[in-house]
Structure formats: C-alpha cells, structure tokens
Tab-separated table of C-alpha atoms in Angstrom:
chain	number	residue	atom	x	y	z
A	1	MET	CA	208.407	-13.721	89.550
A	2	THR	CA	208.358	-15.079	85.989
A	3	SER	CA	211.357	-14.829	83.697
A	4	PRO	CA	211.177	-13.548	80.096
A	5	THR	CA	211.727	-17.138	78.942
A	6	ASP	CA	208.857	-18.519	81.035
A	7	PRO	CA	206.346	-20.321	78.739
A	8	LYS	CA	203.414	-18.392	80.211
A	9	THR	CA	205.168	-15.074	79.590
A	10	GLN	CA	206.000	-16.065	76.019
A	11	SER	CA	202.408	-17.211	75.429
A	12	LYS	CA	201.073	-13.890	76.695
A	13	LYS	CA	203.417	-11.945	74.422
A	14	ALA	CA	202.478	-14.215	71.521
A	15	TRP	CA	198.887	-12.985	71.505
A	16	LEU	CA	199.325	-9.484	72.940
A	17	ALA	CA	201.377	-8.227	69.977
A	18	PRO	CA	198.942	-9.441	67.269
A	19	LEU	CA	196.025	-8.041	69.269
A	20	ALA	CA	197.736	-4.641	69.521
A	21	TYR	CA	198.461	-4.658	65.766
A	22	LEU	CA	194.836	-5.636	65.081
A	23	LEU	CA	193.316	-2.880	67.210
A	24	ALA	CA	195.659	-0.142	65.965
A	25	GLY	CA	195.451	-1.177	62.311
A	26	GLY	CA	191.662	-1.522	62.466
A	27	ALA	CA	191.315	1.924	64.021
A	28	LEU	CA	193.345	3.436	61.166
A	29	LEU	CA	191.188	1.558	58.651
A	30	GLY	CA	188.014	2.985	60.191
A	31	LEU	CA	189.489	6.478	60.074
A	32	SER	CA	190.512	5.977	56.436
A	33	THR	CA	186.953	5.438	55.180
A	34	ASN	CA	185.790	8.629	56.862
A	35	LEU	CA	188.647	10.650	55.413
A	36	ALA	CA	187.639	9.368	51.981
A	37	LYS	CA	184.119	10.729	52.512
A	38	LEU	CA	185.496	14.134	53.514
A	39	ALA	CA	187.699	14.126	50.412
A	40	GLY	CA	184.709	13.420	48.172
A	41	GLU	CA	182.852	16.350	49.721
A	42	ARG	CA	185.833	18.559	48.773
A	43	GLN	CA	185.587	17.549	45.094
A	44	LEU	CA	188.484	15.092	45.260
A	45	SER	CA	187.761	12.097	43.044
A	46	ALA	CA	188.178	8.662	44.620
A	47	LEU	CA	190.999	7.779	42.208
A	48	ALA	CA	192.937	11.017	42.729
A	49	PHE	CA	192.580	10.877	46.517
A	50	LEU	CA	193.663	7.231	46.615
A	51	PHE	CA	196.569	7.716	44.189
A	52	TRP	CA	198.130	10.689	45.945
A	53	SER	CA	197.519	9.268	49.423
A	54	ILE	CA	199.123	5.928	48.522
A	55	THR	CA	202.008	7.826	46.904
A	56	GLY	CA	202.551	9.742	50.137
A	57	ALA	CA	202.356	6.569	52.220
A	58	ALA	CA	204.836	4.828	49.919
A	59	LEU	CA	207.277	7.735	50.312
A	60	ILE	CA	206.947	7.587	54.105
A	61	LEU	CA	207.577	3.838	54.293
A	62	ILE	CA	210.383	3.781	51.708
A	63	THR	CA	212.137	6.584	53.636
A	64	ILE	CA	211.869	4.588	56.863
A	65	SER	CA	213.147	1.483	55.070
A	66	ALA	CA	216.102	3.432	53.664
A	67	LEU	CA	216.994	4.831	57.081
A	68	ARG	CA	216.869	1.305	58.517
A	69	ARG	CA	218.821	-0.035	55.519
A	70	ASN	CA	216.034	-2.468	54.784
A	71	LEU	CA	214.871	-1.497	51.300
A	72	PRO	CA	212.411	-3.704	49.372
A	73	PRO	CA	214.379	-6.366	47.474
A	74	ILE	CA	213.940	-6.442	43.698
A	75	THR	CA	213.681	-9.966	42.282
A	76	GLY	CA	211.241	-11.689	39.952
A	77	ARG	CA	209.465	-13.218	42.951
A	78	THR	CA	209.177	-9.986	44.937
A	79	ILE	CA	208.002	-7.963	41.915
A	80	GLU	CA	205.197	-10.480	41.403
A	81	TYR	CA	204.396	-10.249	45.112
A	82	TYR	CA	204.325	-6.435	45.129
A	83	PHE	CA	201.997	-6.141	42.138
A	84	VAL	CA	199.536	-8.914	43.005
A	85	ALA	CA	199.360	-7.828	46.662
A	86	GLY	CA	199.249	-4.174	45.580
A	87	PHE	CA	196.266	-4.810	43.312
A	88	VAL	CA	194.068	-7.017	45.521
A	89	GLY	CA	194.967	-5.486	48.888
A	90	VAL	CA	195.458	-1.818	48.021
A	91	ALA	CA	194.600	-0.445	44.572
A	92	GLY	CA	191.614	-2.570	43.524
A	93	SER	CA	189.867	-2.960	46.857
A	94	ASN	CA	190.352	0.621	48.049
A	95	LEU	CA	189.321	2.096	44.698
A	96	ILE	CA	186.052	0.157	44.995
A	97	PHE	CA	185.503	1.301	48.576
A	98	PHE	CA	186.433	4.942	48.006
A	99	SER	CA	184.267	5.143	44.860
A	100	ALA	CA	181.280	3.663	46.700
A	101	ILE	CA	181.433	5.983	49.723
A	102	PRO	CA	179.649	8.988	48.090
A	103	HIS	CA	176.793	6.675	47.074
A	104	ILE	CA	176.271	4.495	50.156
A	105	GLY	CA	178.130	6.283	52.943
A	106	ALA	CA	181.357	5.794	54.872
A	107	GLY	CA	179.560	3.871	57.606
A	108	PHE	CA	178.280	1.147	55.297
A	109	VAL	CA	181.610	0.827	53.487
A	110	ALA	CA	183.284	0.393	56.876
A	111	LEU	CA	180.808	-2.417	57.504
A	112	THR	CA	181.507	-4.210	54.210
A	113	ILE	CA	185.192	-4.401	55.141
A	114	THR	CA	184.166	-6.708	57.989
A	115	LEU	CA	183.126	-9.447	55.543
A	116	PRO	CA	186.506	-11.049	54.601
A	117	PRO	CA	186.918	-13.224	57.762
A	118	LEU	CA	184.652	-16.065	56.660
A	119	LEU	CA	186.087	-16.105	53.117
A	120	THR	CA	189.624	-15.992	54.485
A	121	TYR	CA	188.953	-18.677	57.073
A	122	ILE	CA	187.422	-21.054	54.518
A	123	GLY	CA	190.325	-20.449	52.144
A	124	ALA	CA	192.863	-20.951	54.920
A	125	LEU	CA	191.238	-24.249	55.901
A	126	ILE	CA	191.138	-25.494	52.305
A	127	LEU	CA	194.796	-24.594	51.778
A	128	LYS	CA	195.704	-26.004	55.219
A	129	LEU	CA	197.056	-22.692	56.473
A	130	GLU	CA	194.766	-23.047	59.495
A	131	ARG	CA	193.829	-26.045	61.611
A	132	PHE	CA	190.098	-26.211	62.303
A	133	GLN	CA	189.295	-25.133	65.828
A	134	VAL	CA	185.758	-24.725	67.099
A	135	MET	CA	186.464	-21.568	69.110
A	136	ARG	CA	188.167	-19.748	66.216
A	137	ALA	CA	185.438	-20.835	63.807
A	138	ALA	CA	182.830	-19.511	66.254
A	139	GLY	CA	184.742	-16.226	66.446
A	140	VAL	CA	184.723	-15.784	62.683
A	141	LEU	CA	181.020	-16.641	62.475
A	142	SER	CA	180.204	-14.223	65.296
A	143	ALA	CA	182.070	-11.361	63.599
A	144	LEU	CA	180.429	-12.215	60.287
A	145	ALA	CA	176.988	-12.340	61.934
A	146	GLY	CA	177.567	-8.856	63.293
A	147	ALA	CA	178.465	-7.567	59.839
A	148	VAL	CA	175.509	-9.307	58.195
A	149	THR	CA	173.132	-7.869	60.802
A	150	LEU	CA	174.249	-4.365	59.940
A	151	ALA	CA	174.402	-4.946	56.161
A	152	ALA	CA	170.879	-6.433	56.051
A	153	GLN	CA	169.490	-3.314	57.675
A	154	LYS	CA	171.208	-1.136	55.065
A	155	LEU	CA	169.739	-3.172	52.202
A	156	SER	CA	166.251	-2.859	53.655
A	157	THR	CA	166.197	0.956	53.566
A	158	PRO	CA	163.878	2.528	50.924
A	159	ASP	CA	166.660	4.586	49.272
A	160	ALA	CA	169.222	1.759	49.131
A	161	ASP	CA	171.511	2.008	46.068
A	162	TYR	CA	171.701	-1.700	45.226
A	163	LEU	CA	174.257	-1.327	42.410
A	164	TRP	CA	176.821	0.378	44.617
A	165	ILE	CA	175.986	-1.881	47.551
A	166	LEU	CA	176.715	-4.968	45.409
A	167	LEU	CA	179.855	-3.383	43.956
A	168	ALA	CA	181.080	-2.532	47.451
A	169	LEU	CA	180.660	-6.186	48.405
A	170	ALA	CA	183.235	-7.128	45.744
A	171	GLY	CA	185.900	-5.283	47.747
A	172	PRO	CA	185.948	-7.804	50.618
A	173	VAL	CA	186.486	-10.623	48.116
A	174	LEU	CA	189.677	-8.930	46.931
A	175	LEU	CA	190.767	-8.381	50.530
A	176	ALA	CA	190.231	-12.051	51.380
A	177	ILE	CA	192.261	-13.101	48.324
A	178	GLY	CA	195.000	-10.710	49.424
A	179	ASN	CA	195.053	-12.136	52.955
A	180	ILE	CA	195.641	-15.649	51.610
A	181	TYR	CA	198.018	-14.609	48.832
A	182	ARG	CA	200.357	-12.637	51.068
A	183	THR	CA	200.711	-15.606	53.399
A	184	LEU	CA	201.235	-18.190	50.652
A	185	ARG	CA	203.667	-16.145	48.583
A	186	TRP	CA	205.565	-14.295	51.327
A	187	PRO	CA	209.148	-14.133	49.987
A	188	ALA	CA	211.495	-16.128	52.194
A	189	GLY	CA	213.792	-14.093	54.397
A	190	VAL	CA	212.118	-10.730	53.672
A	191	SER	CA	210.668	-8.698	56.537
A	192	GLY	CA	207.237	-7.104	56.518
A	193	ASP	CA	208.630	-3.580	56.804
A	194	ALA	CA	210.512	-4.165	53.536
A	195	LEU	CA	207.503	-5.678	51.745
A	196	ALA	CA	205.028	-2.925	52.720
A	197	PRO	CA	206.664	-0.080	50.743
A	198	GLY	CA	207.212	-2.379	47.764
A	199	MET	CA	203.503	-3.234	47.725
A	200	LEU	CA	202.490	0.433	47.964
A	201	ILE	CA	204.846	1.471	45.148
A	202	ALA	CA	203.290	-1.233	42.949
A	203	ALA	CA	199.819	0.065	43.864
A	204	VAL	CA	200.893	3.580	42.840
A	205	VAL	CA	201.972	2.263	39.428
A	206	ILE	CA	198.638	0.441	38.997
A	207	LEU	CA	196.594	3.510	39.981
A	208	PHE	CA	198.691	5.740	37.704
A	209	GLY	CA	197.818	3.412	34.830
A	210	VAL	CA	194.117	3.709	35.681
A	211	GLY	CA	194.478	7.494	35.723
A	212	LEU	CA	195.659	7.442	32.102
A	213	LEU	CA	192.430	5.785	30.930
A	214	PRO	CA	189.704	7.937	29.308
A	215	GLY	CA	187.285	9.383	31.846
A	216	PHE	CA	189.715	9.194	34.757
A	217	SER	CA	191.884	11.913	36.261
A	218	LEU	CA	194.529	12.252	38.943
A	219	SER	CA	194.136	16.022	39.258
A	220	ILE	CA	193.350	17.611	42.602
A	221	PRO	CA	191.655	20.960	43.285
A	222	THR	CA	194.186	23.596	44.316
A	223	GLU	CA	191.833	26.462	45.185
A	224	GLN	CA	191.847	25.409	48.856
A	225	SER	CA	194.428	23.846	51.143
A	226	LEU	CA	192.012	21.351	52.729
A	227	PRO	CA	192.255	18.721	49.940
A	228	LEU	CA	196.047	18.708	50.284
A	229	LEU	CA	195.707	18.437	54.060
A	230	LEU	CA	193.359	15.454	53.683
A	231	ILE	CA	195.799	13.750	51.314
A	232	ALA	CA	198.665	14.316	53.775
A	233	LEU	CA	196.616	12.930	56.662
A	234	GLN	CA	195.462	9.918	54.632
A	235	SER	CA	199.067	9.266	53.616
A	236	VAL	CA	200.083	8.972	57.272
A	237	VAL	CA	197.047	6.778	58.002
A	238	PHE	CA	197.855	4.476	55.061
A	239	ALA	CA	201.530	4.252	56.039
A	240	GLY	CA	200.618	3.132	59.553
A	241	GLN	CA	197.805	0.874	58.366
A	242	PHE	CA	199.857	-1.112	55.856
A	243	PHE	CA	202.916	-1.278	58.098
A	244	LEU	CA	200.739	-2.804	60.841
A	245	LEU	CA	199.064	-5.068	58.278
A	246	PHE	CA	202.338	-6.847	57.542
A	247	LEU	CA	203.241	-7.106	61.218
A	248	LEU	CA	199.837	-8.647	61.916
A	249	GLN	CA	200.070	-10.952	58.892
A	250	LYS	CA	203.373	-12.367	60.116
A	251	SER	CA	202.425	-12.697	63.787
A	252	GLY	CA	198.716	-13.503	63.637
A	253	GLY	CA	198.122	-15.230	60.312
A	254	PRO	CA	195.579	-14.490	57.561
A	255	VAL	CA	192.410	-15.158	59.559
A	256	LEU	CA	193.226	-12.833	62.451
A	257	LEU	CA	194.383	-10.298	59.850
A	258	SER	CA	190.993	-10.453	58.153
A	259	LEU	CA	189.396	-9.059	61.336
A	260	LEU	CA	191.003	-5.672	60.654
A	261	GLY	CA	187.772	-4.750	58.908
A	262	SER	CA	185.698	-5.703	61.931
A	263	VAL	CA	187.724	-3.393	64.156
A	264	GLY	CA	187.598	-0.771	61.411
A	265	ALA	CA	183.800	-0.901	61.466
A	266	VAL	CA	183.657	-0.471	65.249
A	267	VAL	CA	185.699	2.735	64.795
A	268	GLY	CA	184.495	3.900	61.379
A	269	VAL	CA	180.734	3.591	61.866
A	270	PRO	CA	180.510	5.736	65.042
A	271	VAL	CA	182.786	8.364	63.439
A	272	ALA	CA	180.515	8.443	60.370
A	273	ILE	CA	177.451	8.826	62.608
A	274	PHE	CA	178.631	11.327	65.199
A	275	LEU	CA	181.114	13.420	63.206
A	276	GLN	CA	179.768	13.147	59.648
A	277	GLY	CA	176.046	13.117	60.331
A	278	GLU	CA	175.229	9.735	58.797
A	279	THR	CA	172.170	7.875	60.055
A	280	ALA	CA	172.917	5.125	62.558
A	281	PRO	CA	172.146	1.707	61.053
A	282	GLU	CA	169.457	-0.364	62.739
A	283	GLY	CA	170.961	-3.132	64.837
A	284	LEU	CA	174.231	-1.222	65.355
A	285	LEU	CA	174.644	-2.218	69.002
A	286	LEU	CA	173.962	-5.903	68.310
A	287	GLY	CA	176.369	-5.846	65.385
A	288	ILE	CA	179.176	-4.320	67.430
A	289	VAL	CA	178.634	-6.841	70.257
A	290	LEU	CA	178.810	-9.763	67.811
A	291	ILE	CA	181.918	-8.373	66.131
A	292	GLY	CA	183.631	-7.773	69.479
A	293	THR	CA	182.771	-11.298	70.600
A	294	GLY	CA	184.253	-12.680	67.396
A	295	ILE	CA	187.540	-10.858	67.913
A	296	ALA	CA	187.741	-12.150	71.498
A	297	LEU	CA	187.072	-15.772	70.465
A	298	LEU	CA	189.643	-15.656	67.680
A	299	ASN	CA	192.318	-14.348	70.029
A	300	ILE	CA	191.502	-16.904	72.741
A	301	GLY	CA	191.563	-19.649	70.116
A	302	LYS	CA	194.941	-18.424	68.853
A	303	VAL	CA	196.421	-18.681	72.337
A	304	ARG	CA	195.118	-22.239	72.835
A	305	GLN	CA	196.417	-23.566	69.531
C-alpha cells in the first residue's frame, strides 16, 4: 500500500488534476461555440450574447468568491491584470469567435481554437517558462497538425468565406498572448478563484464600452424566452470554463492550458455536426486522432519533467 506522501502517488496526482481540468474545461469550451450558434439563430447579436453571458458568469463567480471570503483584490497590479487578461482571453477573442460563427460555422470556429498551442509553446520557450522537451514539443506539433488538417479542408471548400476565416484565425493569437500573459503577470499570493471573477468583470466593462459605439447594441429580443435561456446556460458554461482555466493555468502551465481548444474541438465539432446539422469536415477522424495524440504526449511529458 502506498501512502499519500509516496512520490509515485504525488506524481500521479500532479498530472491527474491538470488533465481533469483540461478535459472538463475543453468540453465546456466546445459547448460554448455551439450555444453561440444557437443564439445567432435566435436573433441574438454576438456582442449582446457575449456581454450578457459574461455578466452572468461574473455574477456567479463573484458570489462564490464572496461566500468563500476570497474576493478579487483591488490594487494597481491586479486591475492591470484583470483588464489585459479580460481583453485578450475573454472579450476580444470571444467576440471574434462569436461574430464569425454565423459566417463559417460553429464547427470551424471550434477548430480554430485549437491553434494556440504552437504559438504558446514558442512563446513559453523564448521567455523560458518552459524547458524544451522532445515529447512535449511532439505533442504540441501533433495537436497543431490535427487542427491544420481540418482547417485546410475548410479553406478548400468552394463556398469558403476567406475574410471571416482569416479574422477567426486572429482569435487564437489573442488566446496565446493571454496564456503567456496570465502566467507572467499572475499577482503574487492571489488564488485563481479570486482572479477569475475579476477578469470577467473587466471583460464586462470592455464589452459594455463596445456596446456604446455606433452600430453596436446590447439589446436582446424579449418576444421569446429561449434567448434568455441560452444566455443563462452560457453564463453557467462560462463560469465553469474560466474557473477551470485558472486552475489549469496554475497546475499545468501555459502550454497545457493552450490545449483547451483542442479538447474543445473534439467536443464542439461533433456537436455542430450531429445536433446542428453542419457538414462534417474532410479529414475529421485524422484530425481528432492527431489532437488526441498531442494531448497524451503533452501530459506524459509533463509527468517526466
């Protein structure tokens, strides 16, 4: 029998928790893109759906923080952290993704969110946040190859909307920047469950500012209850997703965190195909196998570090 302090037991726990956070958070991410498509079909604009959903998620997490007496600290450093992280990781990236979904589909957007790993890994190596390891590098490349396989097929279709496809590809760049930034600028002594609501509140402020610009609106249709139900459901999804994001960031590091999109694609693409009637991309099976292999190699490499 092994004791809780046995090195093998501790090593197993060290990778099991990040893997659980990765799988759960990625599943919520995949669900999120499909909810955004449903919202668009119910005449909810991308900005309005994102704003009210993030507002709901912020209220959920700030309530939990208050009950646990672990409210987001307010200092010059944390305010900077909330707004930069809120822009690159929440408001900016998700507004791009949600706006692109009506034009290129929830399935393809779920695939683009798999692209940050290589950018994050290169950035982490340059900034010496990661030590180069062949197995982890192979994992990132495998996951990226899976995403590229699927994306290339989308670009080759006759009705491909290149403008929105290219715009959607800007979202992963923001996500990769966010992965690195949150690690580098994590305020000392502050827990992830205190930072998450602070980041979401900052994102709400940013999105509210966008809603005041000409041509934008935060209004929601009130003729039916379904739009409100979708917002409520997305709020819960966002609350869980961003709470898990910070847990994964702290325990797994920025590169493992960047694979959230890969898991999200494995969940989001089949949902878009089977429940929303989107056409299955060519090379889907190969892409999923490559992405799954990448996740496995990154986790094995993490254990052996």
